[in-house]
XYZ file of C-alpha atoms in Angstrom:
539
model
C 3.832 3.513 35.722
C 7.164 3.038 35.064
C 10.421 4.509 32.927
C 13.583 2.666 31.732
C 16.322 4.138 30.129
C 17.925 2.070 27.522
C 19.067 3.376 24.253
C 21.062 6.923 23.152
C 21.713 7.271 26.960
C 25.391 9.683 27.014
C 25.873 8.330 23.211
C 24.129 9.405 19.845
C 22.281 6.256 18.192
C 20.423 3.444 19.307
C 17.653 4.802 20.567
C 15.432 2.715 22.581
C 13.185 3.628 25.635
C 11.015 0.811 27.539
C 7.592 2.065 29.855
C 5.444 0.066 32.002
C 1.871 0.968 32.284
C -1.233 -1.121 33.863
C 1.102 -4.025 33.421
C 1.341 -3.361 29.471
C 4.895 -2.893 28.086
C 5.758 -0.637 25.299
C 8.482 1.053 23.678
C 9.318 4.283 22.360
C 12.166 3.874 19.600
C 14.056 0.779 18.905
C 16.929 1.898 17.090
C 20.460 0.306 15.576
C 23.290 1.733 17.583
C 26.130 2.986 14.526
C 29.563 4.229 14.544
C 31.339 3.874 17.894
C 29.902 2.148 21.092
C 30.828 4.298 23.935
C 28.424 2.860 27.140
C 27.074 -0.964 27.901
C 23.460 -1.206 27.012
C 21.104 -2.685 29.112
C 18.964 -5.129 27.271
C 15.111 -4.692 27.097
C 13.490 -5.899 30.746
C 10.782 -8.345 29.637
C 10.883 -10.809 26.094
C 10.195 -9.112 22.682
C 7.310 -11.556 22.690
C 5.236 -9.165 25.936
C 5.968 -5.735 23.845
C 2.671 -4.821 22.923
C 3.327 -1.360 21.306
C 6.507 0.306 19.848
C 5.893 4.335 19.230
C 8.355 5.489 16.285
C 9.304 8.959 16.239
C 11.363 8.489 12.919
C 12.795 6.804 10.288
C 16.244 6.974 10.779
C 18.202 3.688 11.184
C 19.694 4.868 14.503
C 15.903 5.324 15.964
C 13.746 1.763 13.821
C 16.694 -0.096 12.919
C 16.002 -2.940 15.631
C 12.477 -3.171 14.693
C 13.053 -6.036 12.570
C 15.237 -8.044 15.178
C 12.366 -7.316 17.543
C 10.167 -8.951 15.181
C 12.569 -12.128 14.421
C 13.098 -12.997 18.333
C 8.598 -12.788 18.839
C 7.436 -9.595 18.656
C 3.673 -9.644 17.525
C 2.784 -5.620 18.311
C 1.872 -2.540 16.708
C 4.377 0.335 15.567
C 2.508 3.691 15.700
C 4.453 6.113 13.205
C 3.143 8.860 11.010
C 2.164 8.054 7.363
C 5.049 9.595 5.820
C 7.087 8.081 8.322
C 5.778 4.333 7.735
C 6.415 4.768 4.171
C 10.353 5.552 4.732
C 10.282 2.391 7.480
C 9.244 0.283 4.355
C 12.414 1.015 2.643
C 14.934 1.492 4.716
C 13.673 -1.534 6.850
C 14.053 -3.556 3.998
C 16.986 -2.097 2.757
C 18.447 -2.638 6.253
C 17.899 -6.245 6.237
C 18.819 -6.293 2.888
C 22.560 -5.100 4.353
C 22.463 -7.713 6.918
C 22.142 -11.030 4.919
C 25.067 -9.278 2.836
C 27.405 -9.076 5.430
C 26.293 -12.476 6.846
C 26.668 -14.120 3.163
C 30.105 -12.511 3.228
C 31.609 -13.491 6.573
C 29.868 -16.872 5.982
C 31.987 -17.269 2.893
C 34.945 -16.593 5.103
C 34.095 -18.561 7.616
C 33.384 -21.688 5.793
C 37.374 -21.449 4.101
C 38.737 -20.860 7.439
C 36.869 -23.498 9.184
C 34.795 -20.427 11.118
C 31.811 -20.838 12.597
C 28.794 -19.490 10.909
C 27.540 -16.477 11.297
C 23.884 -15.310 11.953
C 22.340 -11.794 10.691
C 20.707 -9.943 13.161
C 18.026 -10.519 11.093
C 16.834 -11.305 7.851
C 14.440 -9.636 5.214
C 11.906 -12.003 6.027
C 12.004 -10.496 9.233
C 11.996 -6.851 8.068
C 8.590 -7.783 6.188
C 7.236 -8.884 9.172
C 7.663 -5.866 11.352
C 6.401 -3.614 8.311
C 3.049 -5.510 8.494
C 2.769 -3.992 11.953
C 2.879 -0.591 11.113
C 0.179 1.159 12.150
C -0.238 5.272 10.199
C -1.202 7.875 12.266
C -2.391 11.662 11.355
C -0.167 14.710 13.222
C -2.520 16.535 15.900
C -4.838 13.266 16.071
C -5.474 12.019 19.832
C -4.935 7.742 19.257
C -5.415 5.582 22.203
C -3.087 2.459 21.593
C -3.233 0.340 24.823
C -5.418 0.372 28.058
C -4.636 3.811 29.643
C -2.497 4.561 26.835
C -3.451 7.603 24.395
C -0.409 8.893 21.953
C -0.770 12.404 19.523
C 2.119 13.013 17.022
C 3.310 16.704 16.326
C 5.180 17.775 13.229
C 9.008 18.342 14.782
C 10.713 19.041 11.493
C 13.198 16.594 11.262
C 13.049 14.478 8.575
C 10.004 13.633 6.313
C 7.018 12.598 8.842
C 9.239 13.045 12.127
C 7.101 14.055 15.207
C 7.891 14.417 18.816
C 5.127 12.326 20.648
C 2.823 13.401 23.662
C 1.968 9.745 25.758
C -0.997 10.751 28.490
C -0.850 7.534 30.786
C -3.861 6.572 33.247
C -2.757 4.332 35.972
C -4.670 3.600 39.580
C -7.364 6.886 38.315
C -3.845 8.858 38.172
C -2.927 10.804 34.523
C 0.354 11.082 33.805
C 2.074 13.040 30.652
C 4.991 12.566 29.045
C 6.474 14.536 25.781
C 9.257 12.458 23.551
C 11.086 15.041 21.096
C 12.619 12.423 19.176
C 15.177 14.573 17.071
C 14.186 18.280 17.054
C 14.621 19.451 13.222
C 16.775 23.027 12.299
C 14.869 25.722 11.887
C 14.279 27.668 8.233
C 15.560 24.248 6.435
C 13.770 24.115 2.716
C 11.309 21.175 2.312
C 10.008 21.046 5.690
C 8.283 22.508 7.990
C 10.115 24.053 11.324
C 9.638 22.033 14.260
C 6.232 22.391 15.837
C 5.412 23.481 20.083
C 3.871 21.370 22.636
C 2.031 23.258 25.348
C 2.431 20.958 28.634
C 3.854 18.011 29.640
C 4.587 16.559 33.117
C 7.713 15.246 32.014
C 9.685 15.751 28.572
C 12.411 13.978 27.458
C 14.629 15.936 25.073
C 17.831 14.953 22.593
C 20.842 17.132 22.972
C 22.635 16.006 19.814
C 23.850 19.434 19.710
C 22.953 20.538 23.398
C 26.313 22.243 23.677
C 26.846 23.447 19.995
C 25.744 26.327 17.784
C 25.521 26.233 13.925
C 27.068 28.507 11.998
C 25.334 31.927 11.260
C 24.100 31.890 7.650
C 21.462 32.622 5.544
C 19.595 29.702 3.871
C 19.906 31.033 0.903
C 23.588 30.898 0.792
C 23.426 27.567 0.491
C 22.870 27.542 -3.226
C 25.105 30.251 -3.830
C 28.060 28.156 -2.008
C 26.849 25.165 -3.824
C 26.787 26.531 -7.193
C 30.124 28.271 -7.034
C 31.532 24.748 -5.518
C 30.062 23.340 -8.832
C 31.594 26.233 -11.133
C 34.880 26.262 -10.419
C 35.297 22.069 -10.685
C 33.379 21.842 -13.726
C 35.594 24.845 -15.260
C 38.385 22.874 -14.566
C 37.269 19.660 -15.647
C 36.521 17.799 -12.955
C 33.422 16.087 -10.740
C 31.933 17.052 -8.023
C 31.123 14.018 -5.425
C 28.832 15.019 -2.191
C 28.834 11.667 0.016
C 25.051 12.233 0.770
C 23.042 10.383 3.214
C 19.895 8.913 1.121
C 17.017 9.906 2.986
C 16.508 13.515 3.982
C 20.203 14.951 2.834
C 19.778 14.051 -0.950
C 16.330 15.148 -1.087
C 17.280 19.043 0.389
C 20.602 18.240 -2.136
C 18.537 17.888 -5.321
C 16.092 20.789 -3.878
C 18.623 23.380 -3.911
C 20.545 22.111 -7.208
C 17.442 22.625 -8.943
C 17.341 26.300 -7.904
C 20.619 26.357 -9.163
C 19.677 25.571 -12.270
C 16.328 27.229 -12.671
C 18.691 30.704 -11.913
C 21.453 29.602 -14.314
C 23.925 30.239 -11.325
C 26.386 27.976 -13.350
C 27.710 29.757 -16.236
C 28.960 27.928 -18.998
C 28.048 24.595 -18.302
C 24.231 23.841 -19.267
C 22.559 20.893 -18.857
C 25.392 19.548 -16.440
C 24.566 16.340 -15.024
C 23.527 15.332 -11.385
C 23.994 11.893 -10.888
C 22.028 9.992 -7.562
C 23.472 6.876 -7.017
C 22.229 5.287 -4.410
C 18.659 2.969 -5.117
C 17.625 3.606 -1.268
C 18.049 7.474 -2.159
C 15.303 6.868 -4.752
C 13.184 5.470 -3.626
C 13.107 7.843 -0.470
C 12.785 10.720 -3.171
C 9.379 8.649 -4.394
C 8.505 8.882 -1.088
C 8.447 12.183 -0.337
C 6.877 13.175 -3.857
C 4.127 10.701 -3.236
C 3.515 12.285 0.013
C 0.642 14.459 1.120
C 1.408 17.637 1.014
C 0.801 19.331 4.015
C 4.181 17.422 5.085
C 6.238 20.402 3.562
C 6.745 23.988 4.572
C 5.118 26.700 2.591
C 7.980 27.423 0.055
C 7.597 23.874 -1.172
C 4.052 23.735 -1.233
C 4.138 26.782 -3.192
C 6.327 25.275 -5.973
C 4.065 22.001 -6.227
C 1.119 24.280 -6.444
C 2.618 25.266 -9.920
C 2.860 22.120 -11.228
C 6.519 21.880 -10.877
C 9.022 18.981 -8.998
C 10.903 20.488 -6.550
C 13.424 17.225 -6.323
C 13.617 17.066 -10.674
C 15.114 19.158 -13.235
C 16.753 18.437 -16.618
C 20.627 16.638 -16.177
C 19.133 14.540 -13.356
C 19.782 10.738 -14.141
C 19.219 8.220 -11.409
C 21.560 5.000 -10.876
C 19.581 1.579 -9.680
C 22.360 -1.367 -10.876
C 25.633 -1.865 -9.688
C 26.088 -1.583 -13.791
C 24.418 1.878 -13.974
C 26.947 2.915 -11.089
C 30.328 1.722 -12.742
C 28.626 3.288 -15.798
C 29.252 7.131 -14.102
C 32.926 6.833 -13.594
C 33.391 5.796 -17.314
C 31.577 9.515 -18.592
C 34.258 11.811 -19.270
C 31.873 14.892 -19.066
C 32.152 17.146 -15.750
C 29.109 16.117 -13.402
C 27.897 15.873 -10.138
C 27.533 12.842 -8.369
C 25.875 12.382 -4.841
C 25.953 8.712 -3.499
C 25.647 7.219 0.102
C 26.846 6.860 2.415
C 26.711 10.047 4.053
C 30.220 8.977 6.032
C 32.013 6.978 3.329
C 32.107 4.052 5.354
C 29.949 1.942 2.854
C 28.370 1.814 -0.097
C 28.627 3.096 -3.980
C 30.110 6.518 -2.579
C 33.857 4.548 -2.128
C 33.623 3.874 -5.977
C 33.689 7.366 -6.657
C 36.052 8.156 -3.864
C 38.829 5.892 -5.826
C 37.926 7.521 -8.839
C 38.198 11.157 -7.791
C 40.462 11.325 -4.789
C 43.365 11.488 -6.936
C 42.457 13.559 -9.449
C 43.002 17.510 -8.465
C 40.537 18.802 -10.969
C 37.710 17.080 -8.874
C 36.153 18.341 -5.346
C 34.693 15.737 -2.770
C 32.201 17.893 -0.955
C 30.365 17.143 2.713
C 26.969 18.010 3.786
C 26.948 16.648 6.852
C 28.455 15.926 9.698
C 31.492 13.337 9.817
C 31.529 11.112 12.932
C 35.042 10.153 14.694
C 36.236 7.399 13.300
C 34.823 7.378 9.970
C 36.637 7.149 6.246
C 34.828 10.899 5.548
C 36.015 12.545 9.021
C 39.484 11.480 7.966
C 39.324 12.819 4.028
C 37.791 16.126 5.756
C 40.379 16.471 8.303
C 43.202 16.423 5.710
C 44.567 12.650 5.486
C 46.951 12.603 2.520
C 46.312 8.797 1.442
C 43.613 6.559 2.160
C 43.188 2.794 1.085
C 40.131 1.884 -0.860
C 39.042 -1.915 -2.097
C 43.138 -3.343 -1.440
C 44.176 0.223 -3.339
C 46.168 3.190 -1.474
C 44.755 6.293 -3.035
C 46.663 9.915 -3.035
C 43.790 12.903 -1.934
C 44.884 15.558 -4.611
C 41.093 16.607 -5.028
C 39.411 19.916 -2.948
C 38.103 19.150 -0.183
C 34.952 21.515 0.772
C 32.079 21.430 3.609
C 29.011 22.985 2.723
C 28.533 24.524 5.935
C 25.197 25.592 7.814
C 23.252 22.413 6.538
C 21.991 20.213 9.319
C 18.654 18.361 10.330
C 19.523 18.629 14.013
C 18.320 22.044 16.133
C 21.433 23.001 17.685
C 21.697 24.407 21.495
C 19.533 27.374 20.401
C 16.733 25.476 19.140
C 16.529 23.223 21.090
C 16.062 25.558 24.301
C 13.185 27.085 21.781
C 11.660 24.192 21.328
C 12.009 23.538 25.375
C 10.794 26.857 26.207
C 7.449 26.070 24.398
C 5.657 24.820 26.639
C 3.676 27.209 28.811
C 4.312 25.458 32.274
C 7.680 23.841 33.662
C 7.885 19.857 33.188
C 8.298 18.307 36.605
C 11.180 16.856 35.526
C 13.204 17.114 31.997
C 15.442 13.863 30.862
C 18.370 14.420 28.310
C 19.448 11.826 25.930
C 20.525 11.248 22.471
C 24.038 12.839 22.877
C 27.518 12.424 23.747
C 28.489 12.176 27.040
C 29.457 15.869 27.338
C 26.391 17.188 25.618
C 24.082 15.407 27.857
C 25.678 16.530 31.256
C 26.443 19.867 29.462
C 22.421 20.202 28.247
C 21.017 19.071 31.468
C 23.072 21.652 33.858
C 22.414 24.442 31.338
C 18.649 23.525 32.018
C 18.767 23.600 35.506
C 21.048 27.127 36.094
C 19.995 28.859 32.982
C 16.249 27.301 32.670
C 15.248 26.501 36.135
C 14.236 23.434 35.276
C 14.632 20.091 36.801
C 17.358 17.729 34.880
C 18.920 14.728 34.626
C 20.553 13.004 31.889
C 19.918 9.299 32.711
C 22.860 6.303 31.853
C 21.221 2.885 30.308
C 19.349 0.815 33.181
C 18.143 3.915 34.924
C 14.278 3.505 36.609
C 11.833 6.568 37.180
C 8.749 5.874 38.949
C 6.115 8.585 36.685
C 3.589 8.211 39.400
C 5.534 9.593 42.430
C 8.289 11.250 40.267
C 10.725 9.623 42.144
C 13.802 7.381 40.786
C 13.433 3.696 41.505
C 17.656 3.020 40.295
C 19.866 5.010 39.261
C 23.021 3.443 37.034
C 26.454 4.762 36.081
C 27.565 4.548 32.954
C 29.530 1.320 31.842
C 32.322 1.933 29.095
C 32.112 -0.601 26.662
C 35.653 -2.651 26.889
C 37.851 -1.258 23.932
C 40.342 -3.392 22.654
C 43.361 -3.148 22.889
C 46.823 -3.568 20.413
C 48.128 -6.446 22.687
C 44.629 -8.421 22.780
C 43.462 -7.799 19.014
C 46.836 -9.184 17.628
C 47.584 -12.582 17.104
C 50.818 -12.123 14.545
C 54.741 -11.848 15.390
C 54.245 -8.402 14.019
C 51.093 -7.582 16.245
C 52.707 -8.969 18.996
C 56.099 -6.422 18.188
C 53.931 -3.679 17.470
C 52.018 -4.055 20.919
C 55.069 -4.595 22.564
C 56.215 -1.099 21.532
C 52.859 0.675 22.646
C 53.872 -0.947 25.855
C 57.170 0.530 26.039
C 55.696 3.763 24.848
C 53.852 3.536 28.141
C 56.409 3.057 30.115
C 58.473 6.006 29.035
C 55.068 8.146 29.597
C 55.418 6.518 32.891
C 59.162 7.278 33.365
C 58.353 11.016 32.210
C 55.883 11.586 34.529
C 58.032 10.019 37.702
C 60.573 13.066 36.556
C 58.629 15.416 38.352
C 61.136 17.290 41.280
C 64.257 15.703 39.939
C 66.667 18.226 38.620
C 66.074 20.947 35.320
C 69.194 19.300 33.853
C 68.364 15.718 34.438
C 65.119 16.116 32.818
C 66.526 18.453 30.143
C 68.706 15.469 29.277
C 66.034 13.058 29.339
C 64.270 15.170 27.190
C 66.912 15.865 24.426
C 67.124 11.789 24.581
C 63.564 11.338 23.592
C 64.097 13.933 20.943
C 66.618 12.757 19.502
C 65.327 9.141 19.310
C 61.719 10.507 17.890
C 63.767 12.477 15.182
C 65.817 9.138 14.042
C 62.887 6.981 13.921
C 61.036 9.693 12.181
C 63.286 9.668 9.673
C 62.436 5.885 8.319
């Protein structure tokens, strides 16, 4: 009875966990690693083809986005997810693969005219379709056994639409063995959903930390719509559009939710019947799927509003953009609107349309509502970039920018030790994953001193034995190689420009060798560098 640590181990996405049980191997996630690689994975122990069993705690890309791939190189299992949950794997699966022959059609194309070889998707949408005939629906609070020794129960943990931390008993040599995965651990009082739900007892728990060394912002949720609407007010009144980069399942949905308050309460003055534009086809169709869904899914508020025969996610002004014709369509309407479009970054997608359209314009607002990873086209809008380039185009940022702060679907530091502190006896042993490098180590030691719990924030390759509670290895993290100006440059100019970065390091080398020589010498060598900064500076 076996652990191994694979995915989201010191980084964010890619979730993947592999167990061993009576000889039968299953997973728990099998996710698409996004945005910046910090840490070597290690690859799954044993062939796709002897996974019998892959437990998905949600929908998110970053925790089923591998499922397909799993499929395409011989998986034949079953994927366990809730209801709501398989019905968001349909779409975003497909949509997933969908983005994968696109880019491989693409490079291909570039390939072929520079005598390239081909390139190979990780998989295809044949592949997606066969991993979606392998989901399996499960009820929350519903005991399933789903291998020898093997029994799985899925609790509501408030995350997105049909998210659920999972309790695995395991039964090896007459010996029961529990183990609770959080998956990601929802923010509490969040409109559509429920809050995330307690597990009594456990053995062993492991727990994200996405935010294990954060806190939100203090706020009341119902200063959302108020910040909202008077972000819509005052760039309507002056003519321009509002455009939220909005991730399409989960963020667009609690987006439309509170815009229709707005507009029930007429907190807009002077602008009825504004428009709301959602352009982004995967964003449909995830708003389908959480009207469609049963209804016990949603917290009480919602239920409440459904009960009177009203749709919380649709209101008059709402139009919905499927075609790439229906987009282009948007930017051509004159009339003040609001426009949310993926993706939620604004490293892909329809949402860099708009972005040409409205960067430059100062009566418009560009407005996030979520967070903006390091690295990414909306972190560098948000932290004040002046210019950006867009499709060959460099484009001036004259609009507002604005963060609709206290919006989030993770449980920061606070509730995730609430969620933690749920359960009624102390976990033998608690493993932190699915954060950064510093939130891991920084969760796992505030466990131990402040929780007196047992921690440990396990790299990729790392073995636990769950039957003596003992570790079988025990890895260090691997940085993933980054690349570097001299080896990702092939031109005269690359070559120039890495030959400065090189001379930059020498004079960082040189500066640092100053240390115990004379205050004038190294006042001298200082006014030198300053001076040569300040002419250079001045091309």
């Amino acid at each position: 009875m076996k652990i191994t640590f694979l995915g989201a181990t010191h980084e964010v996405t890619g979730s993947c966990t592999f167990l061993e049980v009576n000889g039968h191997h299953f997973l728990v996630d099998c996710g698409m690693e996004q945005g910046v690689d910090v840490f070597e994975n290690e690859p799954i122990p044993v062939p796709p083809s002897e996974i019998e069993t892959v437990l998905v705690t949600h929908a998110h890309i970053d925790h089923s986005g591998k499922l397909p791939w799993l499929y395409k190189n011989g998986f034949r299992g079953s994927v366990y997810a809730t209801e709501a949950c398989c019905n968001l794997l349909r779409i975003m699966l497909r949509d997933s693969a969908h983005i994968q022959e696109f880019e491989a059609e693409w490079r291909n194309r570039k390939a072929q005219r520079s005598g390239q070889p081909e390139y190979e998707p990780l998989y295809t949408m044949e592949d997606a379709e066969g991993v979606i005939r392998k989901l399996v629906p499960v009820s929350y609070h519903k005991r399933v056994p789903v291998l020898d020794g093997v029994d799985i129960c899925y609790t509501d943990i408030g995350h997105l639409l049909g998210s659920g931390s999972i309790e695995v008993w395991m039964t090896e040599d007459g010996v029961e063995k529990k183990m609770v995965f959080s998956g990601d651990i929802g923010n509490h009082d969040r409109p559509i959903l429920r809050d995330p739900q307690p597990t009594a007892e456990a053995d062993y728990v492991m727990i994200e930390s996405t935010y294990g060394d954060r806190y939100h912002e203090p706020h009341d949720t119902k200063q959302d719509a108020v910040q909202l609407a008077n972000v819509i007010q005052r760039t309507l009144d002056r003519g321009g559009n509002v455009v939220i980069p909005s991730f399409a399942v989960g963020r667009t949905q609690e987006l439309l939710y509170c815009i229709r308050s707005i507009k029930e309460n007429h907190m807009v003055e002077g602008h009825d019947g504004f428009k709301v534009y959602v352009d982004s086809p995967l964003a449909n169709e995830a708003t389908s799927v959480f009207m469609q869904s049963d209804y016990d899914y949603f917290d009480e508020e919602m239920q409440a509003i459904l009960d009177s025969g009203r749709n919380p996610l649709i209101f008059p002004g709402l139009e919905v953009s499927i075609t790439s014709d229906d987009s282009k369509a948007i930017n051509f309407d004159p009339q003040p609107k609001v426009i949310l479009s993926a993706s939620g970054m604004c490293e892909a997608g329809r949402i860099r349309h708009h972005l040409k359209h409205n960067l430059w314009r100062k009566e418009s607002t560009i407005l996030f509502a979520g967070y903006q990873a390091v690295g990414t086209l909306g972190r560098s809008i948000y932290e004040g970039t002046k210019k950006v380039k867009l499709f060959g185009e460099e484009i001036e940022v004259n609009a507002e920018i604005c963060y609709l702060a206290g919006i989030s679907g993770h449980a920061d530091k606070n509730g995730l030790l609430k969620w933690i502190r749920s359960f009624e006896k102390k976990p033998q042993m608690v493993f932190v994953n699915h954060g950064e490098d510093s939130s891991c180590m920084n969760f796992a030691e505030c466990l131990e001193k402040e929780e007196g719990l047992k921690a440990f924030a396990p790299y990729s390759g790392t073995i636990f034995n769950l039957l003596t509670g003992e570790f079988e290895k025990v890895t260090e993290g691997i940085p993933v190689p980054k690349k570097t100006a001299a080896s990702s440059v092939s031109t005269a100019a690359g070559r120039a420009y890495a030959s400065l970065l090189e001379a930059a390091r020498r004079v960082q080398s040189v500066a640092a060798a100053t240390e115990g020589m004379s205050n004038k010498d190294i006042e001298k060598f200082t006014k030198e560098l300053e001076a040569l900064c300040a002419k250079w500076q001045q091309k």
